[in-house]
Structure formats: structure tokens, C-alpha cells
CSV table of C-alpha atoms in Angstrom, one decimal:
chain,number,residue,atom,x,y,z
A,1,ASP,CA,97.9,167.1,50.1
A,2,GLY,CA,95.7,166.6,53.1
A,3,ALA,CA,95.8,163.7,55.6
A,4,PRO,CA,93.6,160.8,54.4
A,5,VAL,CA,90.9,159.6,56.8
A,6,ALA,CA,89.4,156.1,56.6
A,7,PHE,CA,85.9,154.7,57.1
A,8,VAL,CA,86.1,151.0,57.9
A,9,GLN,CA,83.0,148.9,57.9
A,10,ASP,CA,83.7,145.4,59.2
A,11,ARG,CA,80.2,144.0,59.3
A,12,ASN,CA,80.9,140.7,61.1
A,13,HIS,CA,83.6,142.2,63.4
A,14,ASP,CA,86.2,139.5,62.6
A,15,GLY,CA,89.0,142.0,62.1
A,16,SER,CA,89.4,141.1,58.4
A,17,ILE,CA,88.0,143.1,55.5
A,18,GLU,CA,86.3,140.8,53.1
A,19,ALA,CA,84.0,142.3,50.4
A,20,SER,CA,82.1,138.9,50.3
A,21,ASP,CA,81.1,139.6,54.0
A,22,GLY,CA,79.8,143.1,53.0
A,23,ASP,CA,82.8,144.8,54.4
A,24,SER,CA,84.3,148.0,52.9
A,25,VAL,CA,87.0,150.6,53.4
A,26,TYR,CA,86.8,154.1,52.1
A,27,LEU,CA,89.4,156.9,52.2
A,28,TYR,CA,88.7,160.6,52.1
A,29,VAL,CA,91.2,163.4,51.5
A,30,GLY,CA,91.3,167.1,50.8
A,31,MET,CA,93.9,169.2,48.9
A,32,ARG,CA,94.8,171.8,51.6
A,33,ARG,CA,96.4,174.7,49.8
A,34,GLY,CA,96.6,172.7,46.6
A,35,GLY,CA,92.9,173.3,45.7
A,36,LYS,CA,89.3,173.3,46.6
A,37,ALA,CA,88.2,169.7,46.4
A,38,TYR,CA,87.7,166.5,48.4
A,39,TYR,CA,88.1,163.0,47.0
A,40,ALA,CA,86.7,159.6,48.1
A,41,PHE,CA,88.3,156.3,47.2
A,42,ASP,CA,87.0,152.8,47.7
A,43,VAL,CA,90.1,150.8,48.9
A,44,THR,CA,88.2,147.6,49.9
A,45,TYR,CA,90.5,145.9,47.4
A,46,PRO,CA,93.8,147.7,48.0
A,47,GLU,CA,95.3,146.3,44.8
A,48,ASN,CA,92.5,147.9,42.8
A,49,PRO,CA,91.4,151.2,44.4
A,50,ARG,CA,88.7,153.2,42.7
A,51,LEU,CA,87.5,156.8,42.8
A,52,MET,CA,84.0,157.0,44.3
A,53,TRP,CA,83.3,160.7,44.1
A,54,THR,CA,84.8,164.2,44.0
A,55,ILE,CA,83.4,167.3,45.7
A,56,ASP,CA,84.6,170.7,44.4
A,57,LYS,CA,83.5,174.3,44.6
A,58,ASP,CA,80.2,174.0,42.7
A,59,GLY,CA,76.5,173.5,43.3
A,60,ASP,CA,75.8,172.5,46.9
A,61,PHE,CA,79.5,173.3,47.8
A,62,LYS,CA,79.8,176.8,46.3
A,63,GLU,CA,81.1,178.1,49.7
A,64,LEU,CA,84.1,175.7,49.6
A,65,GLY,CA,87.5,177.3,50.1
A,66,TYR,CA,90.9,175.7,50.2
A,67,THR,CA,90.3,172.3,51.8
A,68,PHE,CA,92.5,172.4,54.9
A,69,SER,CA,89.9,170.7,57.1
A,70,ASN,CA,90.7,167.1,57.5
A,71,PRO,CA,87.5,165.1,57.0
A,72,ARG,CA,85.8,163.3,60.0
A,73,VAL,CA,83.8,160.1,59.5
A,74,GLY,CA,80.9,158.8,61.5
A,75,LEU,CA,77.3,157.8,61.5
A,76,VAL,CA,74.3,160.2,61.8
A,77,ASN,CA,70.7,159.4,62.4
A,78,SER,CA,68.5,159.3,59.2
A,79,PRO,CA,64.9,158.2,58.4
A,80,ASP,CA,66.4,154.9,57.1
A,81,GLY,CA,68.6,154.3,60.2
A,82,PRO,CA,72.3,154.9,60.7
A,83,ARG,CA,73.9,156.7,57.8
A,84,PRO,CA,77.7,156.8,57.2
A,85,VAL,CA,78.8,160.4,56.6
A,86,VAL,CA,81.9,162.5,56.1
A,87,MET,CA,82.0,165.9,57.8
A,88,PHE,CA,84.4,168.8,57.1
A,89,ALA,CA,84.6,172.6,57.4
A,90,GLY,CA,84.3,175.0,54.5
A,91,GLY,CA,88.1,175.6,54.2
A,92,TYR,CA,90.4,178.6,54.0
A,93,ASP,CA,89.9,181.9,52.2
A,94,LEU,CA,93.1,183.4,50.8
A,95,ASN,CA,91.6,186.8,52.0
A,96,LYS,CA,93.2,186.0,55.3
A,97,ASP,CA,96.7,186.1,53.7
A,98,GLN,CA,96.3,189.8,53.0
A,99,ARG,CA,97.6,192.4,55.4
A,100,GLY,CA,95.1,194.9,56.6
A,101,VAL,CA,92.0,192.7,56.1
A,102,LEU,CA,92.0,191.2,59.5
A,103,GLY,CA,88.4,191.3,60.7
A,104,SER,CA,86.9,191.5,57.2
A,105,ASP,CA,84.3,189.0,56.0
A,106,ASP,CA,85.4,186.1,53.9
A,107,SER,CA,83.7,185.1,50.6
A,108,GLU,CA,84.4,181.4,50.8
A,109,GLY,CA,85.2,178.7,53.4
A,110,ASN,CA,82.5,179.9,55.9
A,111,ALA,CA,80.5,176.7,56.0
A,112,ILE,CA,80.3,173.3,57.6
A,113,TYR,CA,79.3,170.2,55.5
A,114,VAL,CA,78.0,166.8,56.2
A,115,VAL,CA,77.9,164.5,53.2
A,116,ASP,CA,76.9,160.9,52.4
A,117,ALA,CA,80.1,158.7,52.8
A,118,LYS,CA,79.3,156.5,49.8
A,119,THR,CA,77.9,159.1,47.3
A,120,GLY,CA,79.2,162.5,48.3
A,121,GLU,CA,75.6,163.8,48.3
A,122,LEU,CA,75.0,166.7,50.7
A,123,VAL,CA,73.2,165.6,53.8
A,124,TRP,CA,73.4,169.0,55.6
A,125,LYS,CA,75.3,172.2,55.6
A,126,ALA,CA,75.6,175.4,57.6
A,127,ARG,CA,76.5,178.6,55.8
A,128,ARG,CA,76.2,182.4,56.1
A,129,GLY,CA,72.7,183.7,55.7
A,130,SER,CA,69.5,184.5,57.5
A,131,SER,CA,67.0,181.8,56.3
A,132,GLY,CA,67.7,178.3,55.1
A,133,SER,CA,65.5,175.2,55.1
A,134,GLY,CA,65.7,171.4,54.9
A,135,LYS,CA,69.3,170.5,54.7
A,136,VAL,CA,70.7,174.1,54.7
A,137,PHE,CA,71.0,176.0,58.0
A,138,GLU,CA,72.0,179.7,57.7
A,139,HIS,CA,73.5,181.9,60.4
A,140,PRO,CA,74.2,185.6,59.8
A,141,ARG,CA,77.4,185.7,61.8
A,142,LEU,CA,79.1,182.8,59.9
A,143,THR,CA,81.4,185.3,58.1
A,144,ASP,CA,84.9,183.9,58.6
A,145,SER,CA,86.4,180.9,56.8
A,146,ILE,CA,86.9,177.6,58.7
A,147,PRO,CA,90.1,175.7,57.8
A,148,SER,CA,90.0,173.8,61.0
A,149,THR,CA,89.4,170.1,61.5
A,150,LEU,CA,86.0,169.5,63.2
A,151,ALA,CA,85.8,168.0,66.6
A,152,THR,CA,82.9,165.6,66.5
A,153,GLY,CA,81.1,163.7,69.3
A,154,ASP,CA,78.3,161.4,70.3
A,155,THR,CA,76.8,163.1,73.4
A,156,ASN,CA,74.2,160.5,74.3
A,157,GLY,CA,76.1,157.3,73.6
A,158,ASP,CA,73.9,155.9,70.8
A,159,GLY,CA,76.8,155.5,68.3
A,160,MET,CA,75.6,158.5,66.2
A,161,THR,CA,77.5,161.8,65.7
A,162,ASP,CA,75.3,164.5,67.1
A,163,ARG,CA,77.6,167.3,67.9
A,164,ILE,CA,80.4,169.3,66.1
A,165,TYR,CA,82.7,172.0,67.6
A,166,VAL,CA,85.0,174.1,65.4
A,167,GLY,CA,86.7,177.5,65.5
A,168,ASP,CA,86.9,179.9,62.6
A,169,THR,CA,89.6,182.4,61.4
A,170,GLY,CA,87.7,185.2,63.2
A,171,GLY,CA,88.3,183.7,66.6
A,172,ASN,CA,84.7,182.3,67.0
A,173,VAL,CA,83.8,178.9,68.3
A,174,TRP,CA,80.8,177.2,66.7
A,175,ARG,CA,78.6,174.3,67.8
A,176,ALA,CA,76.4,172.2,65.5
A,177,ASP,CA,73.7,170.1,67.1
A,178,MET,CA,72.6,167.2,64.8
A,179,GLU,CA,70.1,165.2,66.9
A,180,GLY,CA,67.5,163.0,65.2
A,181,PRO,CA,66.9,162.1,61.6
A,182,ASP,CA,65.2,165.4,60.5
A,183,THR,CA,68.0,167.7,59.2
A,184,SER,CA,65.7,170.7,59.2
A,185,ARG,CA,66.0,170.6,63.0
A,186,TRP,CA,69.8,170.5,63.0
A,187,LYS,CA,71.3,173.9,63.9
A,188,LEU,CA,74.5,175.9,64.4
A,189,THR,CA,75.1,178.1,67.4
A,190,LEU,CA,77.9,180.6,68.0
């Protein structure tokens, strides 16, 4: 039910997508209030699209709520060079639909995810907590769900996404800094 977002890789910049040139086009879409999942499709051959991967509320994505956040695509720095990624917020917690619970903590949706565009593998996430390591950053005040679409940016003009801004359902604004290839140095700030 969400709006699809495309990642287009035209390797020779000729304006035409040809798989024989190494070009590709991928589509990413969430379910909004219809569920807690994201889907990736390879539509390089529009007459023969194929499902690449699915992310649902399990494993590395156990914080996932209803997938209202429209995905963002971009490149991040990695030890192997530019890495295509999909970025999205944790989603919506139906807790916010209840009267009288305004200001209470949510049990899902309070996360930000960066995943590999081709495989769906977790690259980095921020979630509620007080420790974290490697590809997981934890912040104790990340208590409210985030159904919003992320605002992403390249602050130093190198072609890599290195900053994310997003608001949560508690009225907080968050900034993720993702400079360099070492995800253990990426952080989230209120």
C-alpha cells in the first residue's frame, strides 16, 4: 500500500537500461497500515519482474512496526567502496491510536534501518537501548515510533548519504550521522 521507490543504476549513463551493460532497476515498497514488511523487486526486465527480498518483523527487524515510512535509496561508504542501500524508519505502533496513552512508550516502530539494496541484509540500525555495537546503535530516549519518511542528505558532496533527519510520534527530531565505512562509528542524536 506504500509508494514504491526506485533505485536506478545506469552504469554507462546512456539513459537506457540494458542488463547487458550491467544496468539495473530495483523497486522498494512498504505496506503502510496493511502490515509490517518491506518488499524489493528487480524490474530491470519490466516484462519479467522478480521478488528480490522481503523484510518483516523478525530477527534484525524485530522493532519493525506498520511500514508507513517510504523507503529512501542512496549510497553509503563501505570498506568495499560505495554500497547501494535502502533506508527507512521503524514504522507506526498502533499504541498511538489509543486514547489516553499519549506520551507513553511504544513497543515497536522506534528504530531506523539501513539495509543493503540488493540483499536486504542489515547494514546498520538505531533502536532503543543503552549499549549496542557494530551495526547496532542504541539510544535510551528512542521510545516513540517513527512512521515518517526519512530526510536523507550528502553533507560533504561526495555522493554518499551521510545524514538522516526524522521526527517521531513523540515530537522529537532525530539526526543520524553515517560518515565513513565503519558502521560502529555511525550514531543517532536527539
